[in-house]
mmCIF file of C-alpha atoms in Angstrom:
data_model
loop_
_atom_site.group_PDB
_atom_site.id
_atom_site.type_symbol
_atom_site.label_atom_id
_atom_site.label_comp_id
_atom_site.label_asym_id
_atom_site.label_seq_id
_atom_site.Cartn_x
_atom_site.Cartn_y
_atom_site.Cartn_z
ATOM 1 C CA MET A 1 -3.787 13.665 -25.473
ATOM 2 C CA ASP A 2 -2.071 14.831 -22.230
ATOM 3 C CA ARG A 3 -4.485 16.491 -19.895
ATOM 4 C CA ARG A 4 -1.665 18.380 -18.065
ATOM 5 C CA ASN A 5 0.025 21.667 -18.828
ATOM 6 C CA ALA A 6 3.753 22.008 -18.160
ATOM 7 C CA GLY A 7 4.453 22.514 -14.477
ATOM 8 C CA THR A 8 0.888 21.905 -13.287
ATOM 9 C CA THR A 9 -0.529 19.108 -11.068
ATOM 10 C CA PRO A 10 -1.991 16.200 -13.123
ATOM 11 C CA VAL A 11 -5.757 15.961 -13.161
ATOM 12 C CA VAL A 12 -7.023 12.995 -11.042
ATOM 13 C CA ILE A 13 -10.090 11.401 -12.777
ATOM 14 C CA GLU A 14 -12.349 9.419 -10.420
ATOM 15 C CA ARG A 15 -14.950 6.959 -11.450
ATOM 16 C CA ASP A 16 -16.708 3.753 -10.399
ATOM 17 C CA LEU A 17 -16.133 0.368 -12.008
ATOM 18 C CA THR A 18 -18.755 -2.322 -11.853
ATOM 19 C CA LEU A 19 -16.961 -5.609 -11.459
ATOM 20 C CA ALA A 20 -18.030 -9.061 -12.675
ATOM 21 C CA ASP A 21 -19.206 -10.043 -9.206
ATOM 22 C CA GLY A 22 -21.441 -6.986 -8.995
ATOM 23 C CA ARG A 23 -19.216 -5.012 -6.618
ATOM 24 C CA THR A 24 -18.259 -1.336 -7.195
ATOM 25 C CA LEU A 25 -14.648 -0.353 -7.265
ATOM 26 C CA HIS A 26 -13.908 3.360 -6.899
ATOM 27 C CA VAL A 27 -10.810 4.165 -9.019
ATOM 28 C CA TYR A 28 -8.507 7.075 -9.639
ATOM 29 C CA ASP A 29 -6.323 7.817 -12.747
ATOM 30 C CA THR A 30 -3.870 10.652 -13.581
ATOM 31 C CA GLY A 31 -3.482 9.595 -17.297
ATOM 32 C CA GLU A 32 -5.294 8.305 -20.274
ATOM 33 C CA PRO A 33 -4.727 5.562 -22.836
ATOM 34 C CA GLY A 34 -1.945 6.219 -25.234
ATOM 35 C CA ASP A 35 -0.223 8.972 -23.251
ATOM 36 C CA GLY A 36 3.040 6.953 -23.284
ATOM 37 C CA ARG A 37 3.662 6.907 -19.516
ATOM 38 C CA THR A 38 4.293 3.819 -17.433
ATOM 39 C CA ALA A 39 1.359 2.993 -15.148
ATOM 40 C CA VAL A 40 2.082 2.699 -11.408
ATOM 41 C CA VAL A 41 -0.705 1.258 -9.154
ATOM 42 C CA TRP A 42 -0.827 2.903 -5.700
ATOM 43 C CA HIS A 43 -2.021 0.786 -2.738
ATOM 44 C CA HIS A 44 -3.143 2.862 0.252
ATOM 45 C CA GLY A 45 -2.572 2.338 3.937
ATOM 46 C CA SER A 46 -5.099 1.501 6.684
ATOM 47 C CA PRO A 47 -7.457 3.225 7.196
ATOM 48 C CA ASN A 48 -7.206 5.529 4.138
ATOM 49 C CA ILE A 49 -8.904 5.981 0.869
ATOM 50 C CA GLY A 50 -7.020 5.209 -2.333
ATOM 51 C CA ALA A 51 -6.409 8.680 -3.793
ATOM 52 C CA PRO A 52 -2.957 8.595 -5.500
ATOM 53 C CA PRO A 53 -0.091 10.147 -3.508
ATOM 54 C CA ARG A 54 0.040 13.827 -4.365
ATOM 55 C CA PRO A 55 3.430 14.329 -2.801
ATOM 56 C CA LEU A 56 4.907 12.073 -5.536
ATOM 57 C CA PHE A 57 3.122 13.719 -8.429
ATOM 58 C CA ALA A 58 5.989 15.897 -9.470
ATOM 59 C CA ALA A 59 8.502 12.982 -9.320
ATOM 60 C CA ALA A 60 6.146 10.696 -11.284
ATOM 61 C CA ASP A 61 5.665 13.475 -13.934
ATOM 62 C CA ARG A 62 9.443 13.887 -14.215
ATOM 63 C CA LEU A 63 9.916 10.043 -14.533
ATOM 64 C CA GLY A 64 7.052 9.538 -17.051
ATOM 65 C CA LEU A 65 4.762 7.713 -14.672
ATOM 66 C CA ARG A 66 0.952 7.630 -14.586
ATOM 67 C CA TRP A 67 -0.810 6.870 -11.274
ATOM 68 C CA LEU A 68 -3.663 4.420 -11.014
ATOM 69 C CA SER A 69 -5.284 3.577 -7.756
ATOM 70 C CA TYR A 70 -8.512 2.496 -6.004
ATOM 71 C CA ASP A 71 -10.338 2.343 -2.693
ATOM 72 C CA ARG A 72 -9.953 -1.123 -1.285
ATOM 73 C CA PRO A 73 -13.326 -2.852 -0.550
ATOM 74 C CA SER A 74 -15.284 -1.170 2.286
ATOM 75 C CA TYR A 75 -13.266 2.063 1.978
ATOM 76 C CA GLY A 76 -14.485 5.256 0.257
ATOM 77 C CA GLY A 77 -16.640 4.456 -2.750
ATOM 78 C CA SER A 78 -15.835 0.727 -2.990
ATOM 79 C CA THR A 79 -18.281 -1.830 -1.709
ATOM 80 C CA PRO A 80 -17.325 -4.609 0.698
ATOM 81 C CA ARG A 81 -15.868 -7.896 -0.356
ATOM 82 C CA PRO A 82 -16.678 -10.206 2.589
ATOM 83 C CA GLY A 83 -13.871 -12.545 3.578
ATOM 84 C CA ARG A 84 -11.258 -10.957 1.416
ATOM 85 C CA ASP A 85 -7.600 -11.954 1.795
ATOM 86 C CA ILE A 86 -4.504 -10.071 0.687
ATOM 87 C CA ALA A 87 -4.424 -12.067 -2.532
ATOM 88 C CA ALA A 88 -7.834 -10.665 -3.513
ATOM 89 C CA ALA A 89 -6.225 -7.321 -4.338
ATOM 90 C CA ALA A 90 -4.853 -8.850 -7.552
ATOM 91 C CA ALA A 91 -8.229 -9.357 -9.113
ATOM 92 C CA ASP A 92 -9.180 -5.759 -8.298
ATOM 93 C CA VAL A 93 -5.906 -4.462 -9.717
ATOM 94 C CA GLU A 94 -6.474 -6.507 -12.862
ATOM 95 C CA ALA A 95 -9.938 -4.939 -13.284
ATOM 96 C CA LEU A 96 -8.448 -1.466 -12.696
ATOM 97 C CA VAL A 97 -5.688 -1.761 -15.299
ATOM 98 C CA ASP A 98 -7.847 -3.467 -17.798
ATOM 99 C CA ALA A 99 -10.399 -0.666 -17.611
ATOM 100 C CA ALA A 100 -7.523 1.830 -18.072
ATOM 101 C CA ASP A 101 -6.303 -0.042 -21.081
ATOM 102 C CA VAL A 102 -2.959 -0.741 -19.399
ATOM 103 C CA GLY A 103 -0.873 -3.829 -20.057
ATOM 104 C CA SER A 104 2.082 -3.861 -17.724
ATOM 105 C CA PHE A 105 2.520 -1.689 -14.635
ATOM 106 C CA ALA A 106 4.559 -1.138 -11.503
ATOM 107 C CA LEU A 107 3.184 -1.100 -7.949
ATOM 108 C CA VAL A 108 3.784 1.090 -4.903
ATOM 109 C CA GLY A 109 2.209 0.528 -1.468
ATOM 110 C CA HIS A 110 2.673 2.080 1.948
ATOM 111 C CA SER A 111 1.957 0.433 5.323
ATOM 112 C CA GLY A 112 -1.073 -1.857 4.968
ATOM 113 C CA GLY A 113 -1.056 -1.230 1.213
ATOM 114 C CA ALA A 114 2.468 -2.629 0.828
ATOM 115 C CA SER A 115 1.272 -6.253 1.290
ATOM 116 C CA HIS A 116 -1.523 -5.755 -1.246
ATOM 117 C CA ALA A 117 1.049 -4.393 -3.753
ATOM 118 C CA LEU A 118 3.111 -7.549 -3.229
ATOM 119 C CA ALA A 119 0.031 -9.724 -3.841
ATOM 120 C CA SER A 120 -0.582 -8.086 -7.229
ATOM 121 C CA ALA A 121 3.113 -8.659 -8.187
ATOM 122 C CA ALA A 122 2.974 -12.320 -7.181
ATOM 123 C CA LEU A 123 -0.297 -13.203 -8.816
ATOM 124 C CA LEU A 124 -0.029 -11.056 -11.974
ATOM 125 C CA PRO A 125 3.497 -12.044 -12.871
ATOM 126 C CA ASP A 126 3.223 -11.457 -16.577
ATOM 127 C CA ARG A 127 2.107 -7.875 -16.083
ATOM 128 C CA ALA A 128 3.891 -6.628 -12.898
ATOM 129 C CA LEU A 129 7.175 -4.752 -13.628
ATOM 130 C CA GLY A 130 8.351 -4.013 -10.099
ATOM 131 C CA VAL A 131 7.264 -3.160 -6.578
ATOM 132 C CA LEU A 132 8.075 -0.490 -4.085
ATOM 133 C CA SER A 133 6.990 -1.670 -0.640
ATOM 134 C CA ILE A 134 7.148 1.104 1.981
ATOM 135 C CA ALA A 135 6.944 0.155 5.701
ATOM 136 C CA PRO A 136 5.411 -3.230 5.021
ATOM 137 C CA MET A 137 4.172 -5.890 7.442
ATOM 138 C CA ALA A 138 5.131 -9.492 6.914
ATOM 139 C CA PRO A 139 2.566 -12.321 7.076
ATOM 140 C CA LEU A 140 1.823 -13.659 10.564
ATOM 141 C CA GLN A 141 1.280 -17.240 9.484
ATOM 142 C CA GLN A 142 4.452 -19.092 10.566
ATOM 143 C CA TRP A 143 4.663 -21.158 7.460
ATOM 144 C CA GLN A 144 4.879 -17.912 5.555
ATOM 145 C CA ALA A 145 7.109 -15.896 7.896
ATOM 146 C CA ASP A 146 9.333 -18.600 9.385
ATOM 147 C CA GLY A 147 12.215 -17.165 11.355
ATOM 148 C CA LEU A 148 10.538 -13.737 12.067
ATOM 149 C CA ASP A 149 9.543 -12.733 15.575
ATOM 150 C CA TYR A 150 6.369 -11.098 14.387
ATOM 151 C CA TRP A 151 5.527 -9.093 17.451
ATOM 152 C CA ALA A 152 9.051 -7.880 18.328
ATOM 153 C CA GLY A 153 9.365 -4.108 18.293
ATOM 154 C CA MET A 154 5.632 -3.512 17.667
ATOM 155 C CA ILE A 155 3.615 -1.022 19.734
ATOM 156 C CA PRO A 156 1.374 -2.696 22.394
ATOM 157 C CA SER A 157 -1.775 -1.285 20.848
ATOM 158 C CA GLY A 158 -0.836 -2.737 17.428
ATOM 159 C CA VAL A 159 -0.224 -6.075 19.048
ATOM 160 C CA ASP A 160 -3.617 -6.000 20.835
ATOM 161 C CA SER A 161 -5.391 -4.909 17.614
ATOM 162 C CA LEU A 162 -3.813 -7.633 15.460
ATOM 163 C CA GLN A 163 -4.108 -10.279 18.047
ATOM 164 C CA ALA A 164 -7.778 -9.614 18.247
ATOM 165 C CA ALA A 165 -7.975 -10.051 14.445
ATOM 166 C CA ALA A 166 -6.128 -13.351 14.747
ATOM 167 C CA GLN A 167 -8.992 -14.592 16.945
ATOM 168 C CA GLY A 168 -11.409 -14.089 14.152
ATOM 169 C CA ALA A 169 -13.964 -11.584 12.812
ATOM 170 C CA ALA A 170 -16.184 -11.475 15.924
ATOM 171 C CA ALA A 171 -13.213 -10.820 18.317
ATOM 172 C CA LYS A 172 -11.904 -8.084 15.985
ATOM 173 C CA GLU A 173 -15.306 -6.448 15.653
ATOM 174 C CA ALA A 174 -15.742 -6.578 19.485
ATOM 175 C CA TYR A 175 -12.213 -5.005 19.863
ATOM 176 C CA GLU A 176 -13.133 -2.120 17.552
ATOM 177 C CA ALA A 177 -16.479 -1.628 19.267
ATOM 178 C CA SER A 178 -14.918 -1.438 22.657
ATOM 179 C CA GLY A 179 -13.281 1.893 21.882
ATOM 180 C CA ALA A 180 -9.865 0.713 22.855
ATOM 181 C CA ASP A 181 -7.254 3.415 22.409
ATOM 182 C CA TYR A 182 -4.842 2.980 19.548
ATOM 183 C CA ASP A 183 -1.477 4.640 20.078
ATOM 184 C CA PRO A 184 0.361 4.713 16.733
ATOM 185 C CA GLY A 185 3.686 5.330 18.417
ATOM 186 C CA PHE A 186 4.664 8.031 16.029
ATOM 187 C CA THR A 187 8.168 9.416 16.494
ATOM 188 C CA ALA A 188 9.125 13.094 16.465
ATOM 189 C CA ALA A 189 10.237 12.571 12.845
ATOM 190 C CA ASP A 190 6.860 11.032 12.040
ATOM 191 C CA MET A 191 5.160 14.166 13.491
ATOM 192 C CA ASP A 192 7.411 16.380 11.370
ATOM 193 C CA THR A 193 5.970 14.546 8.386
ATOM 194 C CA PHE A 194 2.690 16.440 8.953
ATOM 195 C CA ARG A 195 4.562 19.657 8.369
ATOM 196 C CA SER A 196 5.788 18.483 4.960
ATOM 197 C CA ASP A 197 4.143 17.684 1.629
ATOM 198 C CA TRP A 198 3.120 14.382 3.274
ATOM 199 C CA ALA A 199 0.600 16.324 5.390
ATOM 200 C CA TRP A 200 -1.551 14.993 2.485
ATOM 201 C CA LEU A 201 -2.004 11.901 4.632
ATOM 202 C CA ASP A 202 -4.510 13.859 6.732
ATOM 203 C CA GLU A 203 -6.715 14.256 3.691
ATOM 204 C CA VAL A 204 -7.064 10.495 3.053
ATOM 205 C CA VAL A 205 -7.437 9.295 6.704
ATOM 206 C CA GLY A 206 -10.755 11.041 7.428
ATOM 207 C CA PRO A 207 -12.563 9.768 4.279
ATOM 208 C CA GLY A 208 -11.032 6.314 4.999
ATOM 209 C CA THR A 209 -12.985 6.049 8.288
ATOM 210 C CA ALA A 210 -16.200 7.780 7.050
ATOM 211 C CA ASN A 211 -17.904 4.449 6.307
ATOM 212 C CA GLY A 212 -17.107 3.140 9.819
ATOM 213 C CA PRO A 213 -14.511 0.590 10.761
ATOM 214 C CA GLY A 214 -15.385 -2.026 8.119
ATOM 215 C CA GLY A 215 -12.378 -1.376 5.893
ATOM 216 C CA LEU A 216 -9.931 -1.464 8.802
ATOM 217 C CA ILE A 217 -11.461 -4.669 10.219
ATOM 218 C CA ALA A 218 -11.248 -6.346 6.795
ATOM 219 C CA ASP A 219 -7.651 -5.259 6.371
ATOM 220 C CA ASP A 220 -6.573 -6.471 9.740
ATOM 221 C CA LEU A 221 -8.257 -9.828 9.292
ATOM 222 C CA ALA A 222 -6.449 -10.222 5.971
ATOM 223 C CA TYR A 223 -3.084 -9.191 7.436
ATOM 224 C CA VAL A 224 -3.083 -11.925 10.054
ATOM 225 C CA GLY A 225 -4.712 -14.585 7.880
ATOM 226 C CA ASP A 226 -3.281 -16.712 5.096
ATOM 227 C CA TRP A 227 -2.159 -14.157 2.509
ATOM 228 C CA GLY A 228 -3.059 -16.528 -0.404
ATOM 229 C CA PHE A 229 0.388 -16.143 -2.074
ATOM 230 C CA ASP A 230 4.115 -16.471 -1.301
ATOM 231 C CA VAL A 231 6.459 -13.515 -1.545
ATOM 232 C CA ALA A 232 9.076 -16.004 -2.906
ATOM 233 C CA ASP A 233 6.925 -16.253 -6.124
ATOM 234 C CA ILE A 234 7.415 -12.649 -7.038
ATOM 235 C CA ARG A 235 9.510 -12.510 -10.245
ATOM 236 C CA CYS A 236 9.909 -8.752 -10.584
ATOM 237 C CA PRO A 237 12.239 -6.391 -8.615
ATOM 238 C CA VAL A 238 11.004 -5.701 -5.110
ATOM 239 C CA LEU A 239 12.373 -2.601 -3.350
ATOM 240 C CA VAL A 240 11.543 -2.405 0.307
ATOM 241 C CA LEU A 241 11.777 0.884 2.232
ATOM 242 C CA THR A 242 12.011 0.577 6.054
ATOM 243 C CA GLY A 243 12.582 2.847 9.088
ATOM 244 C CA GLY A 244 14.553 1.797 12.099
ATOM 245 C CA GLN A 245 12.187 3.597 14.528
ATOM 246 C CA ASP A 246 8.998 2.091 12.977
ATOM 247 C CA ARG A 247 6.947 0.465 15.691
ATOM 248 C CA ILE A 248 3.876 -0.152 13.574
ATOM 249 C CA ALA A 249 5.558 -2.290 10.979
ATOM 250 C CA PRO A 250 9.037 -2.948 12.452
ATOM 251 C CA ALA A 251 11.879 -2.961 10.076
ATOM 252 C CA ALA A 252 12.482 -6.667 10.463
ATOM 253 C CA HIS A 253 9.160 -7.287 8.632
ATOM 254 C CA GLY A 254 10.465 -5.469 5.601
ATOM 255 C CA GLY A 255 13.815 -7.197 5.880
ATOM 256 C CA TRP A 256 12.081 -10.529 5.879
ATOM 257 C CA ILE A 257 10.240 -9.621 2.718
ATOM 258 C CA ALA A 258 13.368 -8.373 0.987
ATOM 259 C CA ASP A 259 15.159 -11.624 1.879
ATOM 260 C CA ARG A 260 12.268 -13.779 0.728
ATOM 261 C CA ALA A 261 11.700 -12.094 -2.651
ATOM 262 C CA PRO A 262 14.100 -13.439 -5.333
ATOM 263 C CA GLN A 263 14.843 -9.873 -6.506
ATOM 264 C CA GLY A 264 14.294 -8.214 -3.168
ATOM 265 C CA GLU A 265 16.378 -5.231 -1.867
ATOM 266 C CA GLN A 266 15.932 -3.356 1.422
ATOM 267 C CA GLN A 267 16.588 0.352 1.710
ATOM 268 C CA HIS A 268 16.832 0.864 5.492
ATOM 269 C CA HIS A 269 16.827 4.299 7.164
ATOM 270 C CA PRO A 270 17.658 3.845 10.933
ATOM 271 C CA GLU A 271 16.424 7.311 11.958
ATOM 272 C CA ASP A 272 12.933 7.065 10.432
ATOM 273 C CA GLY A 273 9.597 5.943 11.662
ATOM 274 C CA HIS A 274 6.471 4.675 9.945
ATOM 275 C CA LEU A 275 5.616 7.982 8.299
ATOM 276 C CA SER A 276 8.939 9.844 8.131
ATOM 277 C CA VAL A 277 10.329 7.022 5.921
ATOM 278 C CA LEU A 278 8.086 8.478 3.212
ATOM 279 C CA ARG A 279 10.591 11.293 2.783
ATOM 280 C CA HIS A 280 12.753 8.726 0.983
ATOM 281 C CA ALA A 281 9.868 7.559 -1.321
ATOM 282 C CA GLU A 282 10.794 9.979 -4.183
ATOM 283 C CA ALA A 283 14.359 8.592 -4.416
ATOM 284 C CA ALA A 284 13.011 5.020 -4.124
ATOM 285 C CA LEU A 285 10.511 5.679 -6.902
ATOM 286 C CA GLU A 286 13.275 6.967 -9.042
ATOM 287 C CA LEU A 287 15.271 3.826 -8.340
ATOM 288 C CA LEU A 288 12.310 1.596 -9.097
ATOM 289 C CA ALA A 289 11.639 3.464 -12.371
ATOM 290 C CA GLY A 290 15.213 2.710 -13.454
ATOM 291 C CA ARG A 291 14.822 -0.948 -12.688
ATOM 292 C CA ILE A 292 11.667 -1.492 -14.708
ATOM 293 C CA ARG A 293 12.873 0.091 -17.978
#
């Protein structure tokens, strides 16, 4: 039975899953078993909570898509998972979709969530239908990102933050405790994003930091560590959305991912930054939906 009425916003059901290792995973769902819609797992940025992207609800409804998502460990209602790498996301996604009685699914991730979406596609190959990776970072490990100048075009504060993480957990924790200023380098187009439907981002950032910096620290350590999978192993279509003015995750990172994935494709928007590129997410989601059916 469909819980929506025509023209209304889907109801988002939240609940806690208890995982096999005893952790709690706080999850979100805009559908229910048997509603006939294709499931899409949303992977949130850093530091956000995992509420599904309301600005894409209308498009998802039109395309027959059902959002599933979760707070990554240490964010929102999800308990920590010490030492997690990017690959660890796949097990949490598997628990999420199994609990929702979902077989196959697509994946969408923005910013820090984009790498986690890629992990789920690589490590759950028999279930992943396709990936939309928006403003992604590439892996730092040179064996994984050979040929990419990782730091080129990145804001100095981003370089400092990730280089602290590359020195290990103690250095990263000390960096966050120091109160060092983080300048996101948002462009004028990025700031305009907060005057659009994507002002929704403000609603997920505050709760994402309510538990302290633990989630952000865990994410950054995972980004610069061994990801635990190779983008080249992803069998399904990978659509990468990049902005030419992005200085948080420079477009070359997304280009590297698109080149590495066997079915990778880069949709590049030279005028956009890290947030304003989201204005193209609806068209990209429509393109992805066409590729997975």
